[in-house]
Amino acid sequence: MKIQEADAKSLLHAQGLPVPAWDIVHTPAEARAAAERLFLAGNDSVVIKAQVLVGGRGKAGGVKLAGSADEAEAIAGRILGMDIKGITVRKVLVAAAADIVKEFYASAVLDRTERRILLMGSAEGGVEIEQVAETNPEAIIRLHADPALGLLDHQARRFAFAMGLGTHWKAGAAVAQGLVRTMLAYDADLVEVNPLAVVREAGAHGTSAERLVCLDAKITLDDSALARHPDLEALRDPDDEDPADREAREAGISFIKLDGTIGCMVNGAGLAMATMDLVKRAGGAPANFLDIGGGARADKVAAAMRLILADPKVEAILVNIFGGITRGDEVARGLIDARAQQARAVPMVVRIVGTNAAEADALLREARFETAASLDEAAAKAVAATAGSRAGAAAGAGAGSPG
Ligand code: GDP
Ligand code: MN
């Protein structure tokens, strides 16, 4: 789950990282009021940033500086409602504009291969790191945190020196450790600060001082660990989620869309994987992975059917239910209801075994469903019902005919 910059900054701040203060506003008038407060406090310019879950907002025109309250209002008016990479901007962040001396890049990611947190940094901040990785890979510093001990002090110092943070090395080492701490505290997959910036701040009597701050923040949380952080669920952004993914999550269904034409409805993750394998072996391609879970009832079956049919590529549906806790007749009733409400007619093959399989079979036969006794048979029938297979059969017949 991706979270907005402001929410990511809140989490970084909670972990003790240096993040400049900000306001979130939804209208140009609110942006003006926030800017006025900042100008009154002695700032001479403010930054207005679109809050959307995509990178490269700056390049897309979603990050602008304003030198007066009028300008702040006008800029907020332009950014709010703007479309950035397909997402409409509904809120903006307003903060005192930083006087940037130099931009750096710093991030922590889960390195699945090494099974450790990987810390990455570069003096080439501000720009997209993928670009640096391609054109100048040696400009990226990488080091792994110890799974048991975390990021050790000497590692953090080495990181800060290698980044070229100079006199800011202490702050840099603290940021490095803070990134790893943030990863662990919230079960994040990614914590990225780009730019991590050295900024010049006005002090008393016309003096100025430099400080290292997190000017941008991006955090991706591990969906599978969200149950451990119920408070973070509130940070979920509706724009982040595909409508099908949302429906699946709300219905308690595990659903992953794939590229094939055979929609699969199965109970149990292992059985769902096996079903997909057998569809492949029968010459077809699964349109999805779908596990309706144990004890699924009629409403869940109907939700699963809606999810499958929402994919226009689906040409046939294969239902494979092993009744344990799940009762076969309950699933059969759900399928009958779902078919009655079905938006488009798609051939369906149903295999139900286990608890109440006989009752399920009677119900399905009465409702004139295509059933199958074995999974192989079900897969073969589903594949035969798809257009690719019909075309293949026609071509085969053509080749065999005398001519
Ligand atoms: P992104 O484009 O979505 O990554 O958004 P960022 O928050 O990283 O902003 C993009 C760029 O705008 C940064 O790399 C900075 O160069 C610039 N920027 C952002 N905030 C400020 C600020 O407060 N002052 C100045 N001068 N530039 C800023
Ligand atoms: Mn950025």
Short mmCIF file of N, CA and C and ligand atoms in Angstrom, two decimals, residues 5 49 54-58 63 103 105 126-128 192-196 215-218, ligand 2:
data_model
loop_
_atom_site.label_atom_id
_atom_site.label_comp_id
_atom_site.label_asym_id
_atom_site.label_seq_id
_atom_site.Cartn_x
_atom_site.Cartn_y
_atom_site.Cartn_z
N GLU A 5 2.66 11.56 0.39
CA GLU A 5 3.86 12.22 0.91
C GLU A 5 3.67 12.73 2.35
N LYS A 49 2.66 21.64 -3.25
CA LYS A 49 2.93 20.33 -3.87
C LYS A 49 1.68 19.47 -3.97
N VAL A 54 1.98 9.37 -7.23
CA VAL A 54 2.85 9.06 -8.36
C VAL A 54 4.16 9.83 -8.17
N GLY A 55 5.20 9.33 -8.78
CA GLY A 55 6.48 10.03 -8.71
C GLY A 55 6.53 11.08 -9.81
N GLY A 56 7.57 11.91 -9.76
CA GLY A 56 7.77 12.90 -10.82
C GLY A 56 6.72 13.99 -10.86
N ARG A 57 6.21 14.36 -9.69
CA ARG A 57 5.20 15.43 -9.66
C ARG A 57 5.82 16.74 -10.09
N GLY A 58 7.09 16.94 -9.70
CA GLY A 58 7.77 18.18 -10.05
C GLY A 58 7.78 18.40 -11.56
N VAL A 63 4.64 20.69 -8.52
CA VAL A 63 5.40 21.27 -7.40
C VAL A 63 5.82 22.68 -7.83
N GLU A 103 20.95 18.53 -3.25
CA GLU A 103 19.97 17.45 -3.11
C GLU A 103 20.67 16.09 -3.14
N TYR A 105 19.96 11.61 -2.45
CA TYR A 105 18.93 10.56 -2.49
C TYR A 105 19.22 9.57 -1.38
N GLY A 126 17.36 14.27 -6.18
CA GLY A 126 16.40 15.08 -6.93
C GLY A 126 15.92 14.36 -8.17
N VAL A 127 16.86 13.85 -8.99
CA VAL A 127 16.44 13.15 -10.21
C VAL A 127 16.00 11.73 -9.86
N GLU A 128 15.39 11.07 -10.83
CA GLU A 128 14.92 9.72 -10.56
C GLU A 128 16.10 8.77 -10.44
N GLU A 192 11.59 6.04 1.02
CA GLU A 192 12.48 6.78 0.12
C GLU A 192 12.39 8.28 0.39
N VAL A 193 13.55 8.91 0.47
CA VAL A 193 13.60 10.36 0.66
C VAL A 193 14.38 10.93 -0.53
N ASN A 194 13.69 11.63 -1.40
CA ASN A 194 14.31 12.16 -2.61
C ASN A 194 13.62 13.45 -3.04
N PRO A 195 14.15 14.59 -2.72
CA PRO A 195 15.48 14.77 -2.20
C PRO A 195 15.57 14.78 -0.67
N LEU A 196 16.71 14.21 -0.22
CA LEU A 196 17.21 14.50 1.13
C LEU A 196 18.08 15.73 0.85
N LEU A 215 12.95 16.45 2.22
CA LEU A 215 12.03 17.36 1.52
C LEU A 215 10.90 16.62 0.83
N ASP A 216 11.11 15.36 0.55
CA ASP A 216 10.05 14.56 -0.08
C ASP A 216 10.10 13.21 0.63
N ALA A 217 9.00 12.49 0.63
CA ALA A 217 8.98 11.18 1.29
C ALA A 217 8.01 10.26 0.57
N LYS A 218 8.46 9.04 0.43
CA LYS A 218 7.60 8.04 -0.21
C LYS A 218 7.73 6.76 0.62
MN MN B 2 10.87 13.50 -5.01
#
